[in-house]
Amino acid sequence: MPELPEVETTRLGLRPVVGQTIRSVDVRNASLRQPVSPEIHDLAGQVIQDIRRRGKYLLFQTPRGWFLVHLGMSGSLRLSTPEEAPRKHDHVLLMLSGGMSLRFHDPRRFGLFLWIDSRNETHPLLAAMGPEPFDLAFTADHLFALSRTRSIPVKSFIMDNHVVVGVGNIYASETLFMTGLNPLMPANSLTLLDCNMLRSTIRHILGQAIRRGGTTLRDFVNSSGNPGYFQQELMVYGREGNHCRICNTPLQWVRIAGRSTVFCPSCQPVRP
DNA sequence: CCCTGAACCTGACCGC
DNA sequence: TGCGGTCAGGTTCAGG
């Protein structure tokens, strides 16, 4: 699924719908990770005033509040012509005044399609989130301070949305390769210099992936139905069984907190 | 509080 | 061809 770059790619592709009015709503399957909010049916007549992103959430602003979309592991939002028959797993369809329809597609149904009333500014889903990676609040000092009491592997640490939002399994693995940090290293043994490298590398990798249109492994497509190209630059993720692109050492696979993790034992050595 | 593993769900792929 | 097992970009919750 979509990590931050794929969500941002989706948001950028959907900018043309800003200013359009929702003509009708078709909820074909409401059973996502949480049920699709009943208020979603009342979106007809509302204008989409803005589309923002917070972490991996997309927030569509209307005069009465926001509808929030999370793509989960397998979700995508696409614009299509109204004549195109709904595909299997197209769960929510919004017909727009511009003549296109916006379709939420999600085979695994780990995604979310929720209504947030404008009186409810601090929705619990958004309240506890850490800083955006491109915000000024995301600093080496922030990483260093939070990591002092954490003995979890550094990979789990940078994937924790209380620490920084948007870093998932692909970009965590790639970030650690670029910084030369072993993914199993306990977070509380990071130095301030390590945290500085992590901060700049996370920003660099996510930014680079956004410019490439995200990573397509099997099914991610942007709002026009096209894949991303960052997977051509992956150094470790999904490359188990292959050799390091830098030093040719066989890459190593390990499961960390239930997630597949690939790293180079030579470029990312365990510290003494 | 902290950490790990299971759960949610469907589809693709692999070995037999 | 079919069957069972494993894996997949995320997040939350129970339990140790």
PDB file of C-alpha atoms (C1' of nucleotides) in Angstrom:
ATOM      1  CA  MET A   1       0.000   0.000   0.000  1.00  0.00           C
ATOM      2  CA  PRO A   2       0.465   3.417   0.030  1.00  0.00           C
ATOM      3  CA  GLU A   3       2.981   5.074   2.245  1.00  0.00           C
ATOM      4  CA  LEU A   4       3.243   8.851   2.366  1.00  0.00           C
ATOM      5  CA  PRO A   5       4.618   9.286  -1.195  1.00  0.00           C
ATOM      6  CA  GLU A   6       1.808   7.234  -2.719  1.00  0.00           C
ATOM      7  CA  VAL A   7      -0.800   9.178  -0.735  1.00  0.00           C
ATOM      8  CA  GLU A   8       0.792  12.471  -1.779  1.00  0.00           C
ATOM      9  CA  THR A   9       0.904  11.297  -5.416  1.00  0.00           C
ATOM     10  CA  THR A  10      -2.808  10.546  -5.154  1.00  0.00           C
ATOM     11  CA  ARG A  11      -3.515  13.957  -3.635  1.00  0.00           C
ATOM     12  CA  LEU A  12      -1.615  15.792  -6.376  1.00  0.00           C
ATOM     13  CA  GLY A  13      -3.451  13.855  -9.069  1.00  0.00           C
ATOM     14  CA  LEU A  14      -6.828  14.698  -7.547  1.00  0.00           C
ATOM     15  CA  ARG A  15      -6.293  18.472  -7.431  1.00  0.00           C
ATOM     16  CA  PRO A  16      -8.498  18.980 -10.529  1.00  0.00           C
ATOM     17  CA  VAL A  17     -11.570  17.937  -8.520  1.00  0.00           C
ATOM     18  CA  VAL A  18     -11.150  20.861  -6.111  1.00  0.00           C
ATOM     19  CA  GLY A  19     -14.080  23.200  -6.744  1.00  0.00           C
ATOM     20  CA  GLN A  20     -16.304  20.445  -8.096  1.00  0.00           C
ATOM     21  CA  THR A  21     -19.624  19.510  -6.552  1.00  0.00           C
ATOM     22  CA  ILE A  22     -20.546  15.988  -5.547  1.00  0.00           C
ATOM     23  CA  ARG A  23     -23.653  15.081  -7.520  1.00  0.00           C
ATOM     24  CA  SER A  24     -24.345  11.669  -6.032  1.00  0.00           C
ATOM     25  CA  VAL A  25     -22.829   9.043  -3.800  1.00  0.00           C
ATOM     26  CA  ASP A  26     -22.845   5.275  -4.206  1.00  0.00           C
ATOM     27  CA  VAL A  27     -21.593   3.219  -1.272  1.00  0.00           C
ATOM     28  CA  ARG A  28     -21.421  -0.305  -2.634  1.00  0.00           C
ATOM     29  CA  ASN A  29     -19.690  -1.876   0.340  1.00  0.00           C
ATOM     30  CA  ALA A  30     -19.530  -0.056   3.664  1.00  0.00           C
ATOM     31  CA  SER A  31     -17.531  -2.663   5.577  1.00  0.00           C
ATOM     32  CA  LEU A  32     -14.021  -1.267   5.687  1.00  0.00           C
ATOM     33  CA  ARG A  33     -11.698  -1.280   8.722  1.00  0.00           C
ATOM     34  CA  GLN A  34     -14.389   0.879  10.273  1.00  0.00           C
ATOM     35  CA  PRO A  35     -17.812   1.111   8.633  1.00  0.00           C
ATOM     36  CA  VAL A  36     -18.113   3.912   6.068  1.00  0.00           C
ATOM     37  CA  SER A  37     -19.717   6.805   7.990  1.00  0.00           C
ATOM     38  CA  PRO A  38     -23.469   7.119   7.331  1.00  0.00           C
ATOM     39  CA  GLU A  39     -22.942  10.872   6.711  1.00  0.00           C
ATOM     40  CA  ILE A  40     -21.022  10.012   3.529  1.00  0.00           C
ATOM     41  CA  HIS A  41     -24.402   9.451   1.854  1.00  0.00           C
ATOM     42  CA  ASP A  42     -25.237  13.099   2.581  1.00  0.00           C
ATOM     43  CA  LEU A  43     -22.256  14.443   0.623  1.00  0.00           C
ATOM     44  CA  ALA A  44     -24.430  14.988  -2.467  1.00  0.00           C
ATOM     45  CA  GLY A  45     -24.636  18.715  -3.137  1.00  0.00           C
ATOM     46  CA  GLN A  46     -21.428  19.500  -1.246  1.00  0.00           C
ATOM     47  CA  VAL A  47     -18.493  21.157  -2.984  1.00  0.00           C
ATOM     48  CA  ILE A  48     -14.953  19.856  -2.502  1.00  0.00           C
ATOM     49  CA  GLN A  49     -13.105  22.959  -1.358  1.00  0.00           C
ATOM     50  CA  ASP A  50      -9.660  21.519  -0.744  1.00  0.00           C
ATOM     51  CA  ILE A  51      -7.741  18.253  -0.495  1.00  0.00           C
ATOM     52  CA  ARG A  52      -5.099  17.998   2.203  1.00  0.00           C
ATOM     53  CA  ARG A  53      -2.906  15.253   3.528  1.00  0.00           C
ATOM     54  CA  ARG A  54      -1.964  14.433   7.103  1.00  0.00           C
ATOM     55  CA  GLY A  55       0.379  11.461   7.313  1.00  0.00           C
ATOM     56  CA  LYS A  56      -1.252   8.790   5.200  1.00  0.00           C
ATOM     57  CA  TYR A  57      -4.734  10.308   5.532  1.00  0.00           C
ATOM     58  CA  LEU A  58      -6.367  12.343   2.785  1.00  0.00           C
ATOM     59  CA  LEU A  59      -8.739  15.046   4.000  1.00  0.00           C
ATOM     60  CA  PHE A  60     -11.369  16.367   1.597  1.00  0.00           C
ATOM     61  CA  GLN A  61     -12.782  19.660   2.818  1.00  0.00           C
ATOM     62  CA  THR A  62     -16.434  20.540   2.279  1.00  0.00           C
ATOM     63  CA  PRO A  63     -18.464  23.405   3.769  1.00  0.00           C
ATOM     64  CA  ARG A  64     -19.816  21.156   6.528  1.00  0.00           C
ATOM     65  CA  GLY A  65     -16.639  19.310   7.466  1.00  0.00           C
ATOM     66  CA  TRP A  66     -14.206  16.809   6.019  1.00  0.00           C
ATOM     67  CA  PHE A  67     -14.349  13.351   4.679  1.00  0.00           C
ATOM     68  CA  LEU A  68     -11.241  11.434   5.493  1.00  0.00           C
ATOM     69  CA  VAL A  69      -9.833   8.622   3.357  1.00  0.00           C
ATOM     70  CA  HIS A  70      -7.124   6.157   4.352  1.00  0.00           C
ATOM     71  CA  LEU A  71      -5.889   3.723   1.711  1.00  0.00           C
ATOM     72  CA  GLY A  72      -4.872   0.944   4.108  1.00  0.00           C
ATOM     73  CA  MET A  73      -2.716  -1.723   2.465  1.00  0.00           C
ATOM     74  CA  SER A  74      -4.394  -2.034  -0.912  1.00  0.00           C
ATOM     75  CA  GLY A  75      -6.512   1.069  -1.416  1.00  0.00           C
ATOM     76  CA  SER A  76      -6.500   3.545  -4.270  1.00  0.00           C
ATOM     77  CA  LEU A  77      -8.561   6.525  -5.403  1.00  0.00           C
ATOM     78  CA  ARG A  78      -9.102   6.882  -9.136  1.00  0.00           C
ATOM     79  CA  LEU A  79     -10.873   9.232 -11.452  1.00  0.00           C
ATOM     80  CA  SER A  80     -12.804   7.478 -14.162  1.00  0.00           C
ATOM     81  CA  THR A  81     -15.503   8.219 -16.675  1.00  0.00           C
ATOM     82  CA  PRO A  82     -19.044   7.577 -15.450  1.00  0.00           C
ATOM     83  CA  GLU A  83     -19.609   5.019 -18.225  1.00  0.00           C
ATOM     84  CA  GLU A  84     -16.825   2.778 -16.930  1.00  0.00           C
ATOM     85  CA  ALA A  85     -18.490  -0.086 -15.073  1.00  0.00           C
ATOM     86  CA  PRO A  86     -17.513  -0.349 -11.406  1.00  0.00           C
ATOM     87  CA  ARG A  87     -14.814  -2.939 -10.867  1.00  0.00           C
ATOM     88  CA  LYS A  88     -14.794  -5.547  -8.165  1.00  0.00           C
ATOM     89  CA  HIS A  89     -13.733  -3.885  -4.886  1.00  0.00           C
ATOM     90  CA  ASP A  90     -14.825  -0.386  -5.988  1.00  0.00           C
ATOM     91  CA  HIS A  91     -16.498   0.342  -2.649  1.00  0.00           C
ATOM     92  CA  VAL A  92     -17.364   4.061  -2.777  1.00  0.00           C
ATOM     93  CA  LEU A  93     -18.190   6.087  -5.915  1.00  0.00           C
ATOM     94  CA  LEU A  94     -18.630   9.857  -5.973  1.00  0.00           C
ATOM     95  CA  MET A  95     -20.121  11.364  -9.135  1.00  0.00           C
ATOM     96  CA  LEU A  96     -18.678  14.847  -9.679  1.00  0.00           C
ATOM     97  CA  SER A  97     -19.999  17.952 -11.426  1.00  0.00           C
ATOM     98  CA  GLY A  98     -17.048  17.908 -13.832  1.00  0.00           C
ATOM     99  CA  GLY A  99     -18.386  14.684 -15.318  1.00  0.00           C
ATOM    100  CA  MET A 100     -15.907  12.259 -13.791  1.00  0.00           C
ATOM    101  CA  SER A 101     -16.426   9.807 -10.969  1.00  0.00           C
ATOM    102  CA  LEU A 102     -14.053   9.396  -8.023  1.00  0.00           C
ATOM    103  CA  ARG A 103     -13.771   5.751  -6.988  1.00  0.00           C
ATOM    104  CA  PHE A 104     -12.367   4.236  -3.826  1.00  0.00           C
ATOM    105  CA  HIS A 105     -11.008   0.773  -4.624  1.00  0.00           C
ATOM    106  CA  ASP A 106      -9.666  -1.477  -1.853  1.00  0.00           C
ATOM    107  CA  PRO A 107      -9.523  -5.287  -2.180  1.00  0.00           C
ATOM    108  CA  ARG A 108      -8.391  -5.949   1.392  1.00  0.00           C
ATOM    109  CA  ARG A 109     -10.718  -3.345   2.934  1.00  0.00           C
ATOM    110  CA  PHE A 110      -8.192  -2.131   5.512  1.00  0.00           C
ATOM    111  CA  GLY A 111      -8.920   1.427   4.395  1.00  0.00           C
ATOM    112  CA  LEU A 112     -11.174   4.083   5.903  1.00  0.00           C
ATOM    113  CA  PHE A 113     -13.838   6.422   4.516  1.00  0.00           C
ATOM    114  CA  LEU A 114     -15.025   8.570   7.396  1.00  0.00           C
ATOM    115  CA  TRP A 115     -16.859  11.812   8.003  1.00  0.00           C
ATOM    116  CA  ILE A 116     -15.446  14.417  10.375  1.00  0.00           C
ATOM    117  CA  ASP A 117     -17.809  17.174  11.376  1.00  0.00           C
ATOM    118  CA  SER A 118     -16.245  20.635  11.415  1.00  0.00           C
ATOM    119  CA  ARG A 119     -17.224  20.983  15.082  1.00  0.00           C
ATOM    120  CA  ASN A 120     -14.966  18.032  15.793  1.00  0.00           C
ATOM    121  CA  GLU A 121     -11.581  19.598  15.008  1.00  0.00           C
ATOM    122  CA  THR A 122      -9.514  17.158  17.040  1.00  0.00           C
ATOM    123  CA  HIS A 123     -10.576  13.808  15.696  1.00  0.00           C
ATOM    124  CA  PRO A 124      -8.955  11.021  17.748  1.00  0.00           C
ATOM    125  CA  LEU A 125      -7.488   9.481  14.594  1.00  0.00           C
ATOM    126  CA  LEU A 126      -5.517  12.644  13.870  1.00  0.00           C
ATOM    127  CA  ALA A 127      -4.887  13.958  17.366  1.00  0.00           C
ATOM    128  CA  ALA A 128      -2.009  11.729  18.461  1.00  0.00           C
ATOM    129  CA  MET A 129       0.005  11.881  15.258  1.00  0.00           C
ATOM    130  CA  GLY A 130       3.647  12.928  15.211  1.00  0.00           C
ATOM    131  CA  PRO A 131       5.112  15.646  12.985  1.00  0.00           C
ATOM    132  CA  GLU A 132       5.035  15.625   9.201  1.00  0.00           C
ATOM    133  CA  PRO A 133       8.473  14.692   7.850  1.00  0.00           C
ATOM    134  CA  PHE A 134       8.696  17.963   5.903  1.00  0.00           C
ATOM    135  CA  ASP A 135       7.693  20.150   8.867  1.00  0.00           C
ATOM    136  CA  LEU A 136      10.090  22.266  10.869  1.00  0.00           C
ATOM    137  CA  ALA A 137       8.971  20.378  13.985  1.00  0.00           C
ATOM    138  CA  PHE A 138      10.619  17.220  12.645  1.00  0.00           C
ATOM    139  CA  THR A 139      14.146  17.668  13.967  1.00  0.00           C
ATOM    140  CA  ALA A 140      17.087  15.550  15.068  1.00  0.00           C
ATOM    141  CA  ASP A 141      16.455  16.731  18.642  1.00  0.00           C
ATOM    142  CA  HIS A 142      12.870  15.474  18.430  1.00  0.00           C
ATOM    143  CA  LEU A 143      14.017  12.023  17.284  1.00  0.00           C
ATOM    144  CA  PHE A 144      16.760  11.933  19.864  1.00  0.00           C
ATOM    145  CA  ALA A 145      14.479  12.919  22.744  1.00  0.00           C
ATOM    146  CA  LEU A 146      11.763  10.386  21.886  1.00  0.00           C
ATOM    147  CA  SER A 147      14.252   7.573  21.321  1.00  0.00           C
ATOM    148  CA  ARG A 148      15.846   7.784  24.789  1.00  0.00           C
ATOM    149  CA  THR A 149      13.239   5.567  26.448  1.00  0.00           C
ATOM    150  CA  ARG A 150      12.639   3.191  23.537  1.00  0.00           C
ATOM    151  CA  SER A 151      14.356  -0.157  23.276  1.00  0.00           C
ATOM    152  CA  ILE A 152      12.497  -1.181  20.116  1.00  0.00           C
ATOM    153  CA  PRO A 153      14.491  -1.682  16.895  1.00  0.00           C
ATOM    154  CA  VAL A 154      15.219   1.586  15.116  1.00  0.00           C
ATOM    155  CA  LYS A 155      13.154   0.352  12.169  1.00  0.00           C
ATOM    156  CA  SER A 156      10.024   0.064  14.326  1.00  0.00           C
ATOM    157  CA  PHE A 157      10.877   3.439  15.874  1.00  0.00           C
ATOM    158  CA  ILE A 158      10.845   5.379  12.592  1.00  0.00           C
ATOM    159  CA  MET A 159       7.663   3.532  11.523  1.00  0.00           C
ATOM    160  CA  ASP A 160       5.885   4.672  14.716  1.00  0.00           C
ATOM    161  CA  ASN A 161       3.387   7.374  13.727  1.00  0.00           C
ATOM    162  CA  HIS A 162       3.824   9.073  17.101  1.00  0.00           C
ATOM    163  CA  VAL A 163       7.458   9.696  16.149  1.00  0.00           C
ATOM    164  CA  VAL A 164       6.993  10.834  12.550  1.00  0.00           C
ATOM    165  CA  VAL A 165       4.125  10.135  10.156  1.00  0.00           C
ATOM    166  CA  GLY A 166       4.262   8.538   6.750  1.00  0.00           C
ATOM    167  CA  VAL A 167       7.229   6.165   6.978  1.00  0.00           C
ATOM    168  CA  GLY A 168       6.088   2.617   6.183  1.00  0.00           C
ATOM    169  CA  ASN A 169       7.871  -0.652   5.546  1.00  0.00           C
ATOM    170  CA  ILE A 170       9.435   0.273   2.198  1.00  0.00           C
ATOM    171  CA  TYR A 171      10.836   3.673   3.075  1.00  0.00           C
ATOM    172  CA  ALA A 172      11.932   2.615   6.571  1.00  0.00           C
ATOM    173  CA  SER A 173      14.068  -0.117   5.018  1.00  0.00           C
ATOM    174  CA  GLU A 174      15.463   2.231   2.377  1.00  0.00           C
ATOM    175  CA  THR A 175      16.190   4.973   4.913  1.00  0.00           C
ATOM    176  CA  LEU A 176      18.154   2.614   7.147  1.00  0.00           C
ATOM    177  CA  PHE A 177      20.208   1.378   4.211  1.00  0.00           C
ATOM    178  CA  MET A 178      21.046   4.944   3.192  1.00  0.00           C
ATOM    179  CA  THR A 179      22.078   5.856   6.736  1.00  0.00           C
ATOM    180  CA  GLY A 180      24.066   2.654   7.275  1.00  0.00           C
ATOM    181  CA  LEU A 181      22.106   1.837  10.417  1.00  0.00           C
ATOM    182  CA  ASN A 182      21.300  -1.761  11.281  1.00  0.00           C
ATOM    183  CA  PRO A 183      17.495  -2.068  11.443  1.00  0.00           C
ATOM    184  CA  LEU A 184      17.670  -4.126  14.661  1.00  0.00           C
ATOM    185  CA  MET A 185      19.673  -1.521  16.551  1.00  0.00           C
ATOM    186  CA  PRO A 186      17.779  -0.366  19.667  1.00  0.00           C
ATOM    187  CA  ALA A 187      16.373   3.139  19.269  1.00  0.00           C
ATOM    188  CA  ASN A 188      17.867   4.255  22.575  1.00  0.00           C
ATOM    189  CA  SER A 189      21.382   3.636  21.305  1.00  0.00           C
ATOM    190  CA  LEU A 190      21.020   6.191  18.488  1.00  0.00           C
ATOM    191  CA  THR A 191      23.362   9.167  18.766  1.00  0.00           C
ATOM    192  CA  LEU A 192      22.287  12.719  17.992  1.00  0.00           C
ATOM    193  CA  LEU A 193      24.330  12.432  14.803  1.00  0.00           C
ATOM    194  CA  ASP A 194      22.378   9.277  13.848  1.00  0.00           C
ATOM    195  CA  CYS A 195      19.133  11.170  14.435  1.00  0.00           C
ATOM    196  CA  ASN A 196      20.345  13.995  12.235  1.00  0.00           C
ATOM    197  CA  MET A 197      21.098  11.507   9.434  1.00  0.00           C
ATOM    198  CA  LEU A 198      17.737   9.800   9.901  1.00  0.00           C
ATOM    199  CA  ARG A 199      15.894  13.093   9.673  1.00  0.00           C
ATOM    200  CA  SER A 200      17.580  14.241   6.492  1.00  0.00           C
ATOM    201  CA  THR A 201      17.444  10.784   4.868  1.00  0.00           C
ATOM    202  CA  ILE A 202      13.736  10.291   5.590  1.00  0.00           C
ATOM    203  CA  ARG A 203      13.048  13.679   4.004  1.00  0.00           C
ATOM    204  CA  HIS A 204      15.280  12.925   1.034  1.00  0.00           C
ATOM    205  CA  ILE A 205      13.847   9.462   0.328  1.00  0.00           C
ATOM    206  CA  LEU A 206      10.213  10.484   0.725  1.00  0.00           C
ATOM    207  CA  GLY A 207      10.798  13.545  -1.442  1.00  0.00           C
ATOM    208  CA  GLN A 208      12.530  11.506  -4.124  1.00  0.00           C
ATOM    209  CA  ALA A 209       9.714   8.933  -4.105  1.00  0.00           C
ATOM    210  CA  ILE A 210       7.090  11.665  -4.492  1.00  0.00           C
ATOM    211  CA  ARG A 211       8.965  13.022  -7.514  1.00  0.00           C
ATOM    212  CA  ARG A 212       8.945   9.518  -9.035  1.00  0.00           C
ATOM    213  CA  GLY A 213       5.188   9.181  -8.502  1.00  0.00           C
ATOM    214  CA  GLY A 214       5.546   6.705  -5.648  1.00  0.00           C
ATOM    215  CA  THR A 215       6.411   3.018  -5.578  1.00  0.00           C
ATOM    216  CA  THR A 216       4.333   0.409  -7.387  1.00  0.00           C
ATOM    217  CA  LEU A 217       4.945  -3.129  -6.157  1.00  0.00           C
ATOM    218  CA  ARG A 218       1.874  -4.948  -7.400  1.00  0.00           C
ATOM    219  CA  ASP A 219      -1.177  -2.767  -7.371  1.00  0.00           C
ATOM    220  CA  PHE A 220      -0.548   0.852  -6.455  1.00  0.00           C
ATOM    221  CA  VAL A 221      -1.834   3.211  -9.130  1.00  0.00           C
ATOM    222  CA  ASN A 222      -2.214   6.969  -8.979  1.00  0.00           C
ATOM    223  CA  SER A 223      -5.472   8.821  -9.504  1.00  0.00           C
ATOM    224  CA  SER A 224      -5.155   8.330 -13.278  1.00  0.00           C
ATOM    225  CA  GLY A 225      -4.530   4.603 -12.943  1.00  0.00           C
ATOM    226  CA  ASN A 226      -0.785   4.776 -13.676  1.00  0.00           C
ATOM    227  CA  PRO A 227       2.003   3.162 -11.612  1.00  0.00           C
ATOM    228  CA  GLY A 228       4.868   4.909  -9.806  1.00  0.00           C
ATOM    229  CA  TYR A 229       8.522   4.447 -10.677  1.00  0.00           C
ATOM    230  CA  PHE A 230      10.424   4.608  -7.377  1.00  0.00           C
ATOM    231  CA  GLN A 231      10.631   0.796  -7.187  1.00  0.00           C
ATOM    232  CA  GLN A 232      13.345   0.985  -9.852  1.00  0.00           C
ATOM    233  CA  GLU A 233      15.533   2.740  -7.284  1.00  0.00           C
ATOM    234  CA  LEU A 234      14.913   0.453  -4.300  1.00  0.00           C
ATOM    235  CA  MET A 235      18.206  -0.624  -2.713  1.00  0.00           C
ATOM    236  CA  VAL A 236      16.999  -3.291  -0.266  1.00  0.00           C
ATOM    237  CA  TYR A 237      13.212  -3.531   0.026  1.00  0.00           C
ATOM    238  CA  GLY A 238      11.981  -6.682  -1.723  1.00  0.00           C
ATOM    239  CA  ARG A 239      15.533  -7.612  -2.776  1.00  0.00           C
ATOM    240  CA  GLU A 240      16.075 -10.572  -0.431  1.00  0.00           C
ATOM    241  CA  GLY A 241      18.126 -13.246  -2.170  1.00  0.00           C
ATOM    242  CA  ASN A 242      19.983 -10.582  -4.170  1.00  0.00           C
ATOM    243  CA  HIS A 243      23.276  -8.817  -3.553  1.00  0.00           C
ATOM    244  CA  CYS A 244      23.904  -5.317  -2.253  1.00  0.00           C
ATOM    245  CA  ARG A 245      23.999  -2.814  -5.107  1.00  0.00           C
ATOM    246  CA  ILE A 246      26.952  -1.066  -3.413  1.00  0.00           C
ATOM    247  CA  CYS A 247      29.242  -3.793  -2.060  1.00  0.00           C
ATOM    248  CA  ASN A 248      27.801  -6.995  -3.585  1.00  0.00           C
ATOM    249  CA  THR A 249      27.398  -8.697  -0.180  1.00  0.00           C
ATOM    250  CA  PRO A 250      24.331 -11.021  -0.052  1.00  0.00           C
ATOM    251  CA  LEU A 251      21.441  -9.122   1.495  1.00  0.00           C
ATOM    252  CA  GLN A 252      19.985 -10.452   4.739  1.00  0.00           C
ATOM    253  CA  TRP A 253      16.308 -10.949   5.615  1.00  0.00           C
ATOM    254  CA  VAL A 254      14.828 -10.653   9.091  1.00  0.00           C
ATOM    255  CA  ARG A 255      11.321 -10.198  10.450  1.00  0.00           C
ATOM    256  CA  ILE A 256      10.967  -7.190  12.733  1.00  0.00           C
ATOM    257  CA  ALA A 257       7.669  -6.625  14.560  1.00  0.00           C
ATOM    258  CA  GLY A 258       5.981  -8.850  12.016  1.00  0.00           C
ATOM    259  CA  ARG A 259       7.331  -6.948   9.002  1.00  0.00           C
ATOM    260  CA  SER A 260       9.774  -8.248   6.405  1.00  0.00           C
ATOM    261  CA  THR A 261      13.059  -6.415   6.612  1.00  0.00           C
ATOM    262  CA  VAL A 262      16.002  -6.576   4.207  1.00  0.00           C
ATOM    263  CA  PHE A 263      19.400  -5.025   4.866  1.00  0.00           C
ATOM    264  CA  CYS A 264      23.062  -5.303   3.924  1.00  0.00           C
ATOM    265  CA  PRO A 265      25.087  -6.785   6.805  1.00  0.00           C
ATOM    266  CA  SER A 266      28.205  -5.106   5.465  1.00  0.00           C
ATOM    267  CA  CYS A 267      26.844  -1.594   4.786  1.00  0.00           C
ATOM    268  CA  GLN A 268      24.627  -1.737   7.908  1.00  0.00           C
ATOM    269  CA  PRO A 269      26.805  -3.527  10.461  1.00  0.00           C
ATOM    270  CA  VAL A 270      25.860  -4.163  14.078  1.00  0.00           C
ATOM    271  CA  ARG A 271      27.778  -1.698  16.215  1.00  0.00           C
ATOM    272  CA  PRO A 272      30.212  -3.023  18.794  1.00  0.00           C
TER     273      PRO A 272
ATOM    274  C1'  DC B   1       4.526   2.297  30.313  1.00  0.00           C
ATOM    275  C1'  DC B   2       6.740  -0.828  26.865  1.00  0.00           C
ATOM    276  C1'  DC B   3       6.949  -4.339  23.461  1.00  0.00           C
ATOM    277  C1'  DT B   4       5.375  -8.309  20.575  1.00  0.00           C
ATOM    278  C1'  DG B   5       2.153 -10.829  18.040  1.00  0.00           C
ATOM    279  C1'  DA B   6      -2.384 -11.452  16.365  1.00  0.00           C
ATOM    280  C1'  DA B   7      -6.194  -9.695  14.009  1.00  0.00           C
ATOM    281  C1'  DC B   8      -8.684  -7.421  10.252  1.00  0.00           C
ATOM    282  C1'  DC B   9      -9.340  -9.157   4.484  1.00  0.00           C
ATOM    283  C1'  DT B  10      -8.443 -10.564  -0.332  1.00  0.00           C
ATOM    284  C1'  DG B  11      -5.427 -12.079  -3.896  1.00  0.00           C
ATOM    285  C1'  DA B  12      -1.095 -13.742  -5.814  1.00  0.00           C
ATOM    286  C1'  DC B  13       2.195 -17.136  -5.842  1.00  0.00           C
ATOM    287  C1'  DC B  14       4.671 -21.503  -4.781  1.00  0.00           C
ATOM    288  C1'  DG B  15       5.238 -26.404  -3.929  1.00  0.00           C
ATOM    289  C1'  DC B  16       3.006 -30.766  -3.967  1.00  0.00           C
TER     290       DC B  16
ATOM    291  C1'  DT C   1      -6.441 -28.229 -11.767  1.00  0.00           C
ATOM    292  C1'  DG C   2      -6.676 -27.954  -6.914  1.00  0.00           C
ATOM    293  C1'  DC C   3      -5.247 -27.446  -2.196  1.00  0.00           C
ATOM    294  C1'  DG C   4      -2.757 -25.552   1.567  1.00  0.00           C
ATOM    295  C1'  DG C   5       0.628 -22.523   3.115  1.00  0.00           C
ATOM    296  C1'  DT C   6       2.855 -17.947   2.937  1.00  0.00           C
ATOM    297  C1'  DC C   7       3.263 -13.354   1.790  1.00  0.00           C
ATOM    298  C1'  DA C   8       1.705  -8.381   0.937  1.00  0.00           C
ATOM    299  C1'  DG C   9       2.593  -0.920   1.050  1.00  0.00           C
ATOM    300  C1'  DG C  10      -1.190  -0.336   7.737  1.00  0.00           C
ATOM    301  C1'  DT C  11      -3.156   0.142  12.110  1.00  0.00           C
ATOM    302  C1'  DT C  12      -5.129  -1.276  16.489  1.00  0.00           C
ATOM    303  C1'  DC C  13      -5.678  -4.093  20.466  1.00  0.00           C
ATOM    304  C1'  DA C  14      -4.887  -7.832  23.890  1.00  0.00           C
ATOM    305  C1'  DG C  15      -1.632  -9.856  26.670  1.00  0.00           C
ATOM    306  C1'  DG C  16       2.937 -10.696  28.778  1.00  0.00           C
TER     307       DG C  16
END
